[in-house]
Coordinates of C-alpha atoms in Angstrom, one line a residue:
M1 CA 91.1 144.8 60.7
K2 CA 90.6 141.3 59.4
M3 CA 94.4 140.7 59.1
G4 CA 94.9 142.0 62.6
R5 CA 92.3 139.6 64.0
E6 CA 94.0 136.7 62.2
F7 CA 97.4 137.7 63.5
T8 CA 96.1 137.9 67.0
M9 CA 94.4 134.5 66.6
N10 CA 97.6 132.9 65.3
V11 CA 99.6 134.3 68.2
Q12 CA 97.1 132.9 70.6
I13 CA 97.1 129.5 68.9
K14 CA 101.0 129.5 69.0
K15 CA 100.9 130.3 72.7
F16 CA 98.4 127.6 73.4
L17 CA 100.4 125.0 71.4
S18 CA 103.6 126.1 73.3
L19 CA 101.9 125.7 76.6
A20 CA 100.5 122.3 75.6
I21 CA 103.9 121.2 74.6
V22 CA 105.5 122.4 77.9
V23 CA 102.7 120.7 80.0
T24 CA 103.1 117.5 77.9
T25 CA 106.9 117.5 78.3
V26 CA 106.6 118.0 82.1
L27 CA 104.1 115.2 82.4
L28 CA 106.3 112.8 80.4
I29 CA 109.3 113.7 82.5
I30 CA 107.4 113.1 85.7
V31 CA 106.0 109.7 84.5
N32 CA 109.3 108.5 83.2
A33 CA 111.4 109.9 86.1
V34 CA 109.6 108.1 89.0
P35 CA 110.5 104.4 89.4
T36 CA 107.4 102.2 89.5
T37 CA 106.7 99.1 91.4
K38 CA 104.8 96.2 89.8
I39 CA 103.4 93.3 91.8
K40 CA 102.8 90.1 89.8
K41 CA 101.0 87.0 91.2
V42 CA 102.7 83.7 90.6
D43 CA 100.6 80.8 89.2
T44 CA 101.1 78.1 91.8
S45 CA 98.4 75.7 90.5
N46 CA 101.1 73.1 89.7
M47 CA 101.8 72.8 93.4
C48 CA 98.2 71.4 93.9
D49 CA 97.5 71.7 97.6
E50 CA 101.2 72.1 98.6
I51 CA 102.1 75.3 100.4
P52 CA 105.4 77.2 99.5
V53 CA 107.5 77.6 102.7
K54 CA 110.9 78.8 101.4
L55 CA 112.4 80.6 98.5
V56 CA 116.0 80.3 97.3
S57 CA 117.5 82.5 94.5
L58 CA 119.1 80.6 91.7
N59 CA 121.4 83.5 90.8
P60 CA 121.5 87.0 92.3
Y61 CA 122.2 88.5 88.9
I62 CA 119.0 87.3 87.3
P63 CA 116.3 90.1 86.9
T64 CA 112.9 88.6 88.0
N65 CA 111.2 90.1 85.0
E66 CA 113.3 88.3 82.4
N67 CA 112.6 85.0 80.7
F68 CA 114.6 82.9 83.1
E69 CA 114.1 80.5 85.9
I70 CA 114.5 82.6 89.0
A71 CA 114.3 80.6 92.3
Y72 CA 113.7 77.3 93.9
V73 CA 110.5 77.0 95.9
L74 CA 110.3 74.5 98.7
G75 CA 106.9 73.1 99.4
D76 CA 105.6 72.0 102.8
K77 CA 105.4 68.3 101.6
G78 CA 109.0 68.2 100.7
N79 CA 108.9 68.9 96.9
I80 CA 111.3 71.3 95.1
Y81 CA 109.7 73.5 92.5
V82 CA 111.3 76.1 90.2
L83 CA 109.9 79.7 89.8
R84 CA 110.2 81.0 86.3
C85 CA 109.2 84.0 84.2
I86 CA 108.2 83.4 80.6
D87 CA 106.9 86.3 78.5
G88 CA 105.9 88.2 81.6
K89 CA 104.0 85.3 83.2
Y90 CA 105.1 83.7 86.4
D91 CA 104.6 80.1 87.4
V92 CA 106.2 77.2 89.2
D93 CA 106.7 73.6 88.2
L94 CA 108.3 70.5 89.8
W95 CA 112.1 70.5 89.5
Q96 CA 113.7 67.3 88.3
P97 CA 110.8 65.1 89.7
E98 CA 112.4 61.9 88.2
F99 CA 115.3 62.3 90.7
W100 CA 113.3 63.4 93.8
D101 CA 110.6 60.8 93.5
S102 CA 109.8 59.5 97.1
V103 CA 112.5 62.0 98.5
E104 CA 111.0 64.5 101.0
I105 CA 113.2 67.6 101.3
T106 CA 113.1 69.6 104.5
D107 CA 115.6 72.3 103.7
L108 CA 117.8 73.6 100.9
C109 CA 120.3 76.4 100.4
V110 CA 122.4 78.1 97.7
G111 CA 125.4 80.4 98.1
Y112 CA 126.1 83.6 96.1
L113 CA 129.4 82.7 94.4
M114 CA 129.2 78.9 94.6
S115 CA 127.8 77.0 91.7
Y116 CA 126.3 74.4 93.9
A117 CA 123.1 73.9 96.0
L118 CA 122.6 71.6 99.0
A119 CA 119.4 70.0 100.4
I120 CA 118.6 67.6 103.2
D121 CA 115.7 65.1 103.4
K122 CA 113.6 64.1 106.3
N123 CA 116.0 61.2 107.1
G124 CA 119.0 63.5 107.4
W125 CA 120.7 62.6 104.0
I126 CA 122.4 65.5 102.2
Y127 CA 122.3 66.1 98.4
I128 CA 124.4 68.3 96.2
W129 CA 123.9 69.6 92.6
D130 CA 125.0 72.2 90.1
K131 CA 122.8 75.2 90.0
E132 CA 121.0 75.8 86.6
Y133 CA 122.9 79.0 85.8
E134 CA 126.5 80.1 85.5
V135 CA 127.3 82.2 88.5
G136 CA 128.1 85.9 87.8
S137 CA 127.1 85.6 84.1
R138 CA 125.2 88.7 83.0
T139 CA 123.7 86.8 80.1
T140 CA 122.9 83.8 82.3
I141 CA 123.5 80.6 80.4
E142 CA 121.2 77.7 81.3
S143 CA 122.9 74.4 81.8
K144 CA 121.7 71.5 79.8
K145 CA 119.6 68.9 81.7
E146 CA 122.1 66.1 81.2
E147 CA 124.8 68.3 82.9
W148 CA 122.9 68.5 86.2
N149 CA 124.7 66.2 88.5
I150 CA 122.4 65.6 91.5
K151 CA 123.6 63.1 94.0
R152 CA 123.3 62.0 97.6
L153 CA 126.5 62.3 99.7
D154 CA 126.7 59.0 101.4
N155 CA 130.1 59.8 103.1
I156 CA 128.6 62.4 105.4
P157 CA 126.8 61.4 108.6
K158 CA 123.2 62.3 108.8
V159 CA 122.6 66.0 108.9
S160 CA 120.2 68.2 110.9
D161 CA 121.1 71.7 109.4
I162 CA 122.7 73.2 106.3
F163 CA 123.7 76.8 105.7
A164 CA 125.2 78.6 102.7
T165 CA 127.2 81.8 102.6
Y166 CA 128.6 83.5 99.5
N167 CA 131.6 81.1 99.3
Q168 CA 131.1 78.1 101.6
F169 CA 128.7 75.7 103.3
V170 CA 128.3 75.0 107.0
I171 CA 127.0 71.5 107.8
V172 CA 125.6 70.4 111.2
T173 CA 125.3 66.7 111.9
E174 CA 122.7 64.9 113.9
T175 CA 125.4 64.1 116.5
G176 CA 125.8 67.8 117.2
N177 CA 129.0 68.6 115.3
A178 CA 129.4 71.5 112.9
Y179 CA 131.8 71.6 109.9
R180 CA 132.7 74.2 107.1
W181 CA 133.2 73.2 103.6
H182 CA 134.5 75.1 100.6
P183 CA 133.2 73.1 97.6
K184 CA 135.3 73.3 94.5
E185 CA 133.7 70.3 92.8
C186 CA 130.8 68.0 93.6
Q187 CA 133.1 65.4 95.0
C188 CA 132.7 65.8 98.7
P189 CA 135.5 64.9 101.2
D190 CA 135.0 62.7 104.1
I191 CA 133.6 64.5 107.2
D192 CA 137.0 64.1 108.9
E193 CA 138.7 66.1 106.2
M194 CA 136.4 69.1 106.8
E195 CA 137.2 71.9 109.3
H196 CA 135.4 71.2 112.5
I197 CA 133.8 74.4 114.0
D198 CA 133.8 74.9 117.7
V199 CA 130.6 76.8 118.3
K200 CA 127.6 76.6 120.6
L201 CA 124.6 74.8 118.9
P202 CA 122.0 75.2 117.5
I203 CA 123.0 77.7 114.8
L204 CA 120.5 80.3 113.7
K205 CA 122.3 82.0 110.8
V206 CA 125.7 82.0 109.1
V207 CA 127.5 84.6 106.8
A208 CA 131.0 84.8 105.6
I209 CA 133.5 87.5 104.9
E210 CA 136.4 86.0 102.8
N211 CA 137.5 83.1 105.0
E212 CA 136.0 84.4 108.2
L213 CA 132.7 82.9 109.3
L214 CA 130.1 84.8 111.4
I215 CA 127.8 82.4 113.2
L216 CA 124.7 83.5 115.2
D217 CA 123.6 81.1 117.9
Q218 CA 120.3 80.6 119.7
S219 CA 121.3 82.9 122.5
H220 CA 121.7 85.8 120.0
V221 CA 125.4 85.8 120.4
L222 CA 127.5 86.4 117.2
W223 CA 130.7 84.4 116.9
S224 CA 133.7 84.8 114.6
I225 CA 135.4 81.6 113.3
E226 CA 138.8 82.4 111.7
N227 CA 141.9 80.3 111.3
G228 CA 140.3 77.6 113.6
I229 CA 139.7 80.1 116.4
S230 CA 136.3 80.9 117.8
K231 CA 135.7 84.3 119.3
C232 CA 132.6 86.0 120.7
L233 CA 132.0 89.2 118.7
Q234 CA 128.7 90.7 119.8
K235 CA 125.7 90.0 122.0
D236 CA 122.0 90.8 121.4
V237 CA 122.1 90.2 117.7
C238 CA 118.6 89.4 116.4
N239 CA 119.6 88.4 112.9
I240 CA 122.5 88.4 110.4
V241 CA 122.0 88.2 106.6
Q242 CA 124.5 87.7 103.8
G243 CA 124.5 90.3 101.1
Y244 CA 126.9 89.2 98.5
N245 CA 130.4 89.4 100.3
G246 CA 129.0 91.8 103.0
F247 CA 126.4 91.4 105.6
A248 CA 123.5 93.2 107.4
A249 CA 123.3 92.7 111.2
Q250 CA 120.0 93.2 112.9
M251 CA 120.1 94.1 116.7
M252 CA 117.5 93.5 119.4
N253 CA 117.2 97.3 120.0
G254 CA 116.1 98.0 116.4
E255 CA 119.5 99.1 115.0
I256 CA 120.7 97.6 111.7
Y257 CA 124.4 97.6 110.7
V258 CA 125.4 97.2 107.1
H259 CA 129.0 96.2 106.2
H260 CA 130.4 96.1 102.7
I261 CA 127.2 96.5 100.7
P262 CA 127.7 100.0 99.1
L263 CA 124.2 100.5 97.8
L264 CA 122.7 99.9 101.3
E265 CA 125.2 102.0 103.2
E266 CA 125.2 105.2 101.1
G267 CA 124.0 108.3 103.1
Y268 CA 123.9 106.7 106.6
E269 CA 126.1 107.3 109.6
K270 CA 129.3 105.3 109.6
T271 CA 130.4 103.5 112.7
V272 CA 132.2 100.4 113.9
F273 CA 130.2 97.2 114.4
A274 CA 131.4 94.6 116.9
D275 CA 134.6 96.7 117.4
K276 CA 135.8 95.3 114.1
Y277 CA 133.8 96.1 111.0
E278 CA 133.2 99.5 109.4
A279 CA 129.5 99.7 108.9
S280 CA 126.6 102.1 108.3
K281 CA 124.0 102.2 111.1
I282 CA 120.3 102.5 110.3
V283 CA 118.0 103.1 113.3
F284 CA 114.3 102.2 113.3
D285 CA 111.8 103.2 115.9
G286 CA 110.4 99.8 116.7
S287 CA 111.2 96.1 116.8
P288 CA 112.7 94.5 113.6
S289 CA 111.7 91.0 112.8
L290 CA 112.1 89.7 109.2
L291 CA 115.1 91.0 107.2
S292 CA 116.3 90.3 103.7
V293 CA 119.1 91.8 101.8
S294 CA 120.8 91.5 98.4
G295 CA 123.7 93.4 96.9
K296 CA 121.2 96.1 95.8
A297 CA 118.4 96.4 98.3
A298 CA 117.0 95.5 101.6
V299 CA 113.6 95.0 103.2
V300 CA 112.9 94.9 107.0
C301 CA 109.6 94.2 108.8
M302 CA 109.1 96.4 111.9
D303 CA 106.7 95.8 114.7
G304 CA 105.3 92.7 113.1
D305 CA 103.4 94.3 110.2
K306 CA 105.2 97.3 108.7
L307 CA 107.7 96.8 105.9
Y308 CA 110.4 99.2 104.8
R309 CA 112.9 99.1 102.0
W310 CA 116.0 100.9 101.0
G311 CA 118.9 100.5 98.6
R312 CA 118.8 100.7 94.9
K313 CA 116.0 102.4 93.0
G314 CA 115.2 101.8 89.4
K315 CA 117.2 104.1 87.1
R316 CA 115.5 107.3 86.2
A317 CA 114.3 107.6 82.7
W318 CA 114.1 110.7 80.5
F319 CA 111.8 110.1 77.5
G320 CA 112.4 106.4 77.8
V321 CA 116.2 106.8 77.9
Y322 CA 117.8 105.4 81.1
G323 CA 120.8 107.0 82.7
G324 CA 123.8 104.9 83.8
N325 CA 124.0 106.0 87.4
E326 CA 122.7 103.9 90.3
E327 CA 120.3 105.7 92.6
V328 CA 119.6 104.9 96.2
Y329 CA 116.7 105.8 98.5
E330 CA 117.5 108.8 100.7
A331 CA 115.7 107.1 103.6
P332 CA 113.9 103.7 104.0
V333 CA 110.4 103.9 102.4
K334 CA 107.3 102.0 103.4
I335 CA 106.0 99.1 101.3
N336 CA 102.3 99.1 101.1
I337 CA 101.6 95.3 101.2
D338 CA 100.3 93.1 103.9
K339 CA 103.0 91.4 106.1
P340 CA 104.5 88.5 104.1
R341 CA 104.9 85.2 105.8
Y342 CA 108.3 84.7 104.0
Y343 CA 110.3 86.8 101.5
T344 CA 113.6 87.1 99.9
L345 CA 115.3 89.6 97.6
I346 CA 116.9 89.0 94.2
G347 CA 118.8 92.2 93.2
K348 CA 116.3 95.0 93.7
D349 CA 113.2 92.8 93.3
M350 CA 111.3 91.0 96.0
I351 CA 109.6 87.6 96.0
Y352 CA 107.2 86.9 98.9
I353 CA 104.6 84.5 100.3
D354 CA 101.6 86.2 101.8
S355 CA 99.4 85.2 104.7
Q356 CA 97.1 83.3 102.4
N357 CA 100.1 81.3 101.0
N358 CA 100.0 83.1 97.7
L359 CA 103.3 83.7 95.9
F360 CA 104.1 87.2 94.5
V361 CA 107.0 88.9 92.6
M362 CA 107.4 92.6 93.4
I363 CA 109.5 94.2 90.5
Q364 CA 111.2 97.6 91.1
D365 CA 111.5 99.2 87.7

């Protein structure tokens, strides 16, 4: 009898242990399989009382949770800061203050493939410099400080607006003329040697597809500039945003068209945008306002306060081992944060300024 009771007890213990192992395994799979979102506040104490107003990615390939300098931050008093991550802590610091002393910057821009950045000051002077990082480098090599070649371009008339696409700049002078420039080196040609653009001013947004420029004007008309010819493509365009060498066009009626950004297009209805570009159409019930895209993700603000993202998820993990396949959201998902005053995407991560002028990094693991 005693041996029978011991046998029965051993069987029950084994069943309990087996059940415990199964439950633990399932919990581990669930925990590791669901991508997580982390929000990190950036220490902006080095900005003193200056407010961040614009964010510009240094390199679209830099993960925001790595030990790198991530983005330029433009302050409302005209100073340029650099946002960086060091050992998981995020802060900002003045960038090259010895050069920018007494210079008040009003705008800056950086393209995807170009290794240069442009800025303009309150007097209309334009500046160019090498970005800190080699473009497209997966290891991201930081340039040495003495190699940064910041200079003012005195051979260009005073400028009112600058725009960067993935492979070229568009410059608008104070006299009301617009030009395109494919920079191959910091040496800038005279303005007469640049291609003059015949388009209605002011310009709201610019993107590029190879050598074709798409320019959105203040009347929400989208123009194509190719081989020196201007052509009206589409009316009622609310916004257009560069996503590597593709674009996302945001319409006044709530439709969003995505062209040549595979991780944003997957799973959506294919159509033709502007009678020219094969695109995926994403329809929202509401009015879109802010839109930001990268090569891996997109975030749109609807009806002034609701944010949705789609595109690339974090890779699924099984016991800490990550698979090699990209995953995309089956449908846009809501982001549960207050409406940001300004935001941009770097890869699948989001950097934003909230209504209290705080700076945050949202990391999609």
